[in-house]
Coordinates of C-alpha atoms in Angstrom, one line a residue:
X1361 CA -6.1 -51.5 21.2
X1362 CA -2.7 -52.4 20.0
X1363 CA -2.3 -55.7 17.8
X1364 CA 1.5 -56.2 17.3
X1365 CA 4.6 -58.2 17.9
X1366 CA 6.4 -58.9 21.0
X1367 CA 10.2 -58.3 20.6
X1368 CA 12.7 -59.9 23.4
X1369 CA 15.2 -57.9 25.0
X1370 CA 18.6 -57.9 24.7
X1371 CA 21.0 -57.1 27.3
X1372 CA 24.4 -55.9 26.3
X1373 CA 27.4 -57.2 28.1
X1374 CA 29.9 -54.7 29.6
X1375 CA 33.2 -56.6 29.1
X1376 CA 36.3 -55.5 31.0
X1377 CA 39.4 -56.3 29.1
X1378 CA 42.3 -57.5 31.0
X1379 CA 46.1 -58.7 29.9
X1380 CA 47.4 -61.9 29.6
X1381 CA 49.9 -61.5 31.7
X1382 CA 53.3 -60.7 31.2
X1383 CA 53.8 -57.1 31.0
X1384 CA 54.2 -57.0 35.1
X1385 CA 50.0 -56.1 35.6
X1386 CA 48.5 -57.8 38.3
X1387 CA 45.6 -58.6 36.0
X1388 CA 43.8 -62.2 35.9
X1389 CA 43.6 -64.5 33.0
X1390 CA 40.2 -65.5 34.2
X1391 CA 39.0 -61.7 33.7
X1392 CA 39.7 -61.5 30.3
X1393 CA 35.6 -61.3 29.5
X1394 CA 33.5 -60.1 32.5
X1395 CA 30.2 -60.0 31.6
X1396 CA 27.9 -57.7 34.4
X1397 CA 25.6 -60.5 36.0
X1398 CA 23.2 -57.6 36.3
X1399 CA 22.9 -56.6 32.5
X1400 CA 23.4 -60.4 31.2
X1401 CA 21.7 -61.7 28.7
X1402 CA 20.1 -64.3 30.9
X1403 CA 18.9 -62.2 33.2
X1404 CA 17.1 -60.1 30.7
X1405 CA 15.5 -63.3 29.4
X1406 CA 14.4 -64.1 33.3
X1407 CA 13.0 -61.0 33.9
X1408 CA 11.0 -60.5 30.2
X1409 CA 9.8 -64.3 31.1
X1410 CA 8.6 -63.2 34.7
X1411 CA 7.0 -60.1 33.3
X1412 CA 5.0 -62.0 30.7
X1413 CA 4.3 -64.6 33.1
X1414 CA 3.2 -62.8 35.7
X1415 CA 1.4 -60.4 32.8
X1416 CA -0.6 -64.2 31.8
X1417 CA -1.6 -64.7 35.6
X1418 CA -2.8 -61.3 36.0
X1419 CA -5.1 -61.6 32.8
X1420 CA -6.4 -64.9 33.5
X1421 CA -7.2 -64.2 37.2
X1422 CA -9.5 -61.1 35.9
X1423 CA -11.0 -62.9 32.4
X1424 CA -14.5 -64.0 32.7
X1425 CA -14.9 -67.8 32.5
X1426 CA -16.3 -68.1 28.8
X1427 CA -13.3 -66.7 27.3
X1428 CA -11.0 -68.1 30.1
X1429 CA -12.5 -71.6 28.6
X1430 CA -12.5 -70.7 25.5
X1431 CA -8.7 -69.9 25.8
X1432 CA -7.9 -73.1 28.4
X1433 CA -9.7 -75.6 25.8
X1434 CA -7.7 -74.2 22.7
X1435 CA -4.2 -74.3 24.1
X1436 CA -5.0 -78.0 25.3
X1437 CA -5.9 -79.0 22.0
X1438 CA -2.9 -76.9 20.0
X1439 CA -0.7 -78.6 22.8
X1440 CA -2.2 -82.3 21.5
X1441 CA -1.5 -81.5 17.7
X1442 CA 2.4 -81.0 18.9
X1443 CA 1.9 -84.9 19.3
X1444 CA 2.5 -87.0 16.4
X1445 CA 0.7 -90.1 17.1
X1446 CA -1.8 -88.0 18.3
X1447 CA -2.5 -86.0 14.9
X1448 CA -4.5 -88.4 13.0
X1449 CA -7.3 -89.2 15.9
X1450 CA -7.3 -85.5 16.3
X1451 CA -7.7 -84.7 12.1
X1452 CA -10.6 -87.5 12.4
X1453 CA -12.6 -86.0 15.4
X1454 CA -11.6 -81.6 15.3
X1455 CA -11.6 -81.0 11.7
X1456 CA -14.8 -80.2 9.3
X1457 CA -15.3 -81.7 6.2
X1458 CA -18.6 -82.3 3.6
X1459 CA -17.9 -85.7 3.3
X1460 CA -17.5 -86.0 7.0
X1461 CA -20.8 -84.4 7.7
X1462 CA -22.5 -86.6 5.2
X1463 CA -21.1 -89.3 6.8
X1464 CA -23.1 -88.3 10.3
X1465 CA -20.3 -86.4 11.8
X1466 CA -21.7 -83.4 12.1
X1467 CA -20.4 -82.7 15.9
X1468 CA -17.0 -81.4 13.9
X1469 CA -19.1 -78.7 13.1
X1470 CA -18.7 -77.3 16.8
X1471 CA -15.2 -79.3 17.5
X1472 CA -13.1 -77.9 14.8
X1473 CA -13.4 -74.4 16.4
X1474 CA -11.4 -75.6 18.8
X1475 CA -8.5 -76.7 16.8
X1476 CA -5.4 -75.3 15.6
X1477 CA -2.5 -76.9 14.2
X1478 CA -0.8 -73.6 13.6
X1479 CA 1.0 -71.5 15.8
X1480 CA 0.2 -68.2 14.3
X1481 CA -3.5 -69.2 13.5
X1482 CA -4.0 -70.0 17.2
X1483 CA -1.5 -67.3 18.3
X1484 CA -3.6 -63.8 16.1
X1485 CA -7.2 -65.9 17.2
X1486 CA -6.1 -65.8 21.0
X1487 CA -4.7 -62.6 20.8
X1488 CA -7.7 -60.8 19.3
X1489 CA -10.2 -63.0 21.6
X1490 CA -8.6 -61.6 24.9
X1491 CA -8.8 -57.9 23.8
X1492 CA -12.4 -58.2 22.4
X1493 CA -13.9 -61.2 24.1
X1494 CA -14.0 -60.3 27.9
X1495 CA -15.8 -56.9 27.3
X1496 CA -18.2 -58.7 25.0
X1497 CA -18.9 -61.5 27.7
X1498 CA -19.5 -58.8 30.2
X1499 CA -21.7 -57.3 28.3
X1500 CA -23.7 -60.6 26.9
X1501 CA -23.3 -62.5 30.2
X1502 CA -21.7 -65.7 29.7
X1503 CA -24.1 -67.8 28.4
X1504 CA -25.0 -65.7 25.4
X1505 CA -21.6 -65.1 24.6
X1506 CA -20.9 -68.5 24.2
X1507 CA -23.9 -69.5 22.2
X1508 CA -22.6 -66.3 19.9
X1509 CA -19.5 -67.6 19.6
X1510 CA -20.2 -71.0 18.9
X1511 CA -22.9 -70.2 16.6
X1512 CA -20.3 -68.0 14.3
X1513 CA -18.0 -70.8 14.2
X1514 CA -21.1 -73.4 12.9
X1515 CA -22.3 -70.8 10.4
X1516 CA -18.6 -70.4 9.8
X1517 CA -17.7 -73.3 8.9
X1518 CA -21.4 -74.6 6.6
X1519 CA -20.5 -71.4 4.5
X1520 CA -16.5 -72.6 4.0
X1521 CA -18.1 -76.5 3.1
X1522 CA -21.2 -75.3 1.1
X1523 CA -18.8 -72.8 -0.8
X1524 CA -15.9 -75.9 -1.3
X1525 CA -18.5 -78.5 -2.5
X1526 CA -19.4 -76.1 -5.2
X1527 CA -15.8 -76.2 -6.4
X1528 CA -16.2 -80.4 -6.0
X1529 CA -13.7 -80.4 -3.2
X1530 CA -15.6 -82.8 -0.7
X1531 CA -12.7 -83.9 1.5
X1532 CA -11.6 -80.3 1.9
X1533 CA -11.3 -79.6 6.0
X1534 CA -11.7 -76.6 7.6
X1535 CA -9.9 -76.1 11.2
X1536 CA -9.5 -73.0 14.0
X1537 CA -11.6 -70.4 15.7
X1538 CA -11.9 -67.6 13.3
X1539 CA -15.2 -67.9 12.4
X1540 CA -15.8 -67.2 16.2
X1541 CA -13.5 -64.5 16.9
X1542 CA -14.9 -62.9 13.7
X1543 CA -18.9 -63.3 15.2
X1544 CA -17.4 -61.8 18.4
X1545 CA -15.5 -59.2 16.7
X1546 CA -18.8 -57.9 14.9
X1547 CA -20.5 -58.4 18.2
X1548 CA -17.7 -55.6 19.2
X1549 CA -18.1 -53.5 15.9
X1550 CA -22.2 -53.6 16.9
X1551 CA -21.4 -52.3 20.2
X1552 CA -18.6 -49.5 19.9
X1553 CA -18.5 -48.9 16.1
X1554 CA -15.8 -45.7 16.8
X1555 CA -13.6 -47.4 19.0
X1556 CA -10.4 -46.6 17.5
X1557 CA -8.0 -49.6 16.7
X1558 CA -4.6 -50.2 15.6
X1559 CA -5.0 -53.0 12.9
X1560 CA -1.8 -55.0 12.5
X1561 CA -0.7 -52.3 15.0
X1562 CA -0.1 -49.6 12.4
X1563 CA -3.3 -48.4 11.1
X1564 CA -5.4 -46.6 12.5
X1565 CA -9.3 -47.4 12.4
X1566 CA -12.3 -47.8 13.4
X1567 CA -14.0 -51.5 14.9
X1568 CA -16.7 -51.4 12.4
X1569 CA -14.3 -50.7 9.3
X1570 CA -11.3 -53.2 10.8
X1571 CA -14.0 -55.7 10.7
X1572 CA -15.0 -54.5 7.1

């Protein structure tokens, strides 16, 4: 598996000089800079987006519904967080804090696995659930793969508060899935300890030592 970094593509433009005028050529002002609609910049742009949409399509059409849901639900809510007014309901119901959970809100516990207010954060979590999570849910069957990856994010997520009110930060909030990709990622590990794995797509390694 290959975790990396999309680069667009550029097109170059093939530009065909022409004079002024003047100098008794029959060229066109309007010719000066020709760009080749074929190899324009836009074009490359239309065709990376097509790829990578139809790329999407094809890998949503063949992903097993708990990470398809898993995926769906998590876009929503990043989408929501690009809403200002939005932002402080959302803080108050998908984030996990001690102070919230002594105050009975202990449903944030579940909730703020779905969150991200980060683009990179949800952008490495999504990435890394849909190379590891549809051959895990395969192998699980749905339901226990959701249970496992909702049960990482809980035990997740007590550890990160337990761990902060021992420094005295109460109101600290933890937010995003990688408690879950991590239970699903040693899930993985558990399952094909030797499958080889580009980590930040240089390294070479194993499943079980990425995850160590």
């Amino acid at each position: 598996f290959f975790f990396g970094f999309f680069w667009p593509m550029f097109g170059c433009y093939n530009i065909a000089l022409h004079c002024e005028g003047g100098c008794g050529c029959d060229a066109q002002p309007s010719n000066l800079l020709k760009p080749l609609a074929s190899n324009s910049l836009v074009d490359d742009f239309s065709s990376l987006a097509q790829k990578l949409k139809s790329s999407a399509s094809s890998f949503m059409a063949n992903c097993p519904n708990g990470v398809a849901s898993i995926m769906v639900a998590n876009t929503i809510v990043f989408g929501l967080w690009r809403v200002p007014r939005l932002q402080q309901p959302l803080f108050a119901q998908l984030t996990c804090s001690w102070n919230g959970c002594a105050r009975g809100k202990l449903w944030t516990l579940v909730t703020a696995n779905y969150s991200h207010s980060n683009g990179l954060h949800f952008g490495f979590n999504m990435l890394t659930l849909g190379v590891l999570g549809p051959t895990v849910e395969r192998i699980l069957g749905t339901d226990e793969f959701l249970k496992a990856y909702t049960l990482g994010g809980v035990v997740s997520s007590v550890g990160f508060l337990l761990h902060q009110r021992c420094r005295g930060y109460h109101n600290a909030c933890v937010l995003g899935a990688s408690g879950c990709i991590m239970s699903i990622w040693a899930i993985y590990a558990r399952l094909f300890p030797d499958t080889q794995i580009l980590l930040y797509g240089v390294l070479p390694v194993s499943a079980q030592e990425a995850l160590l």
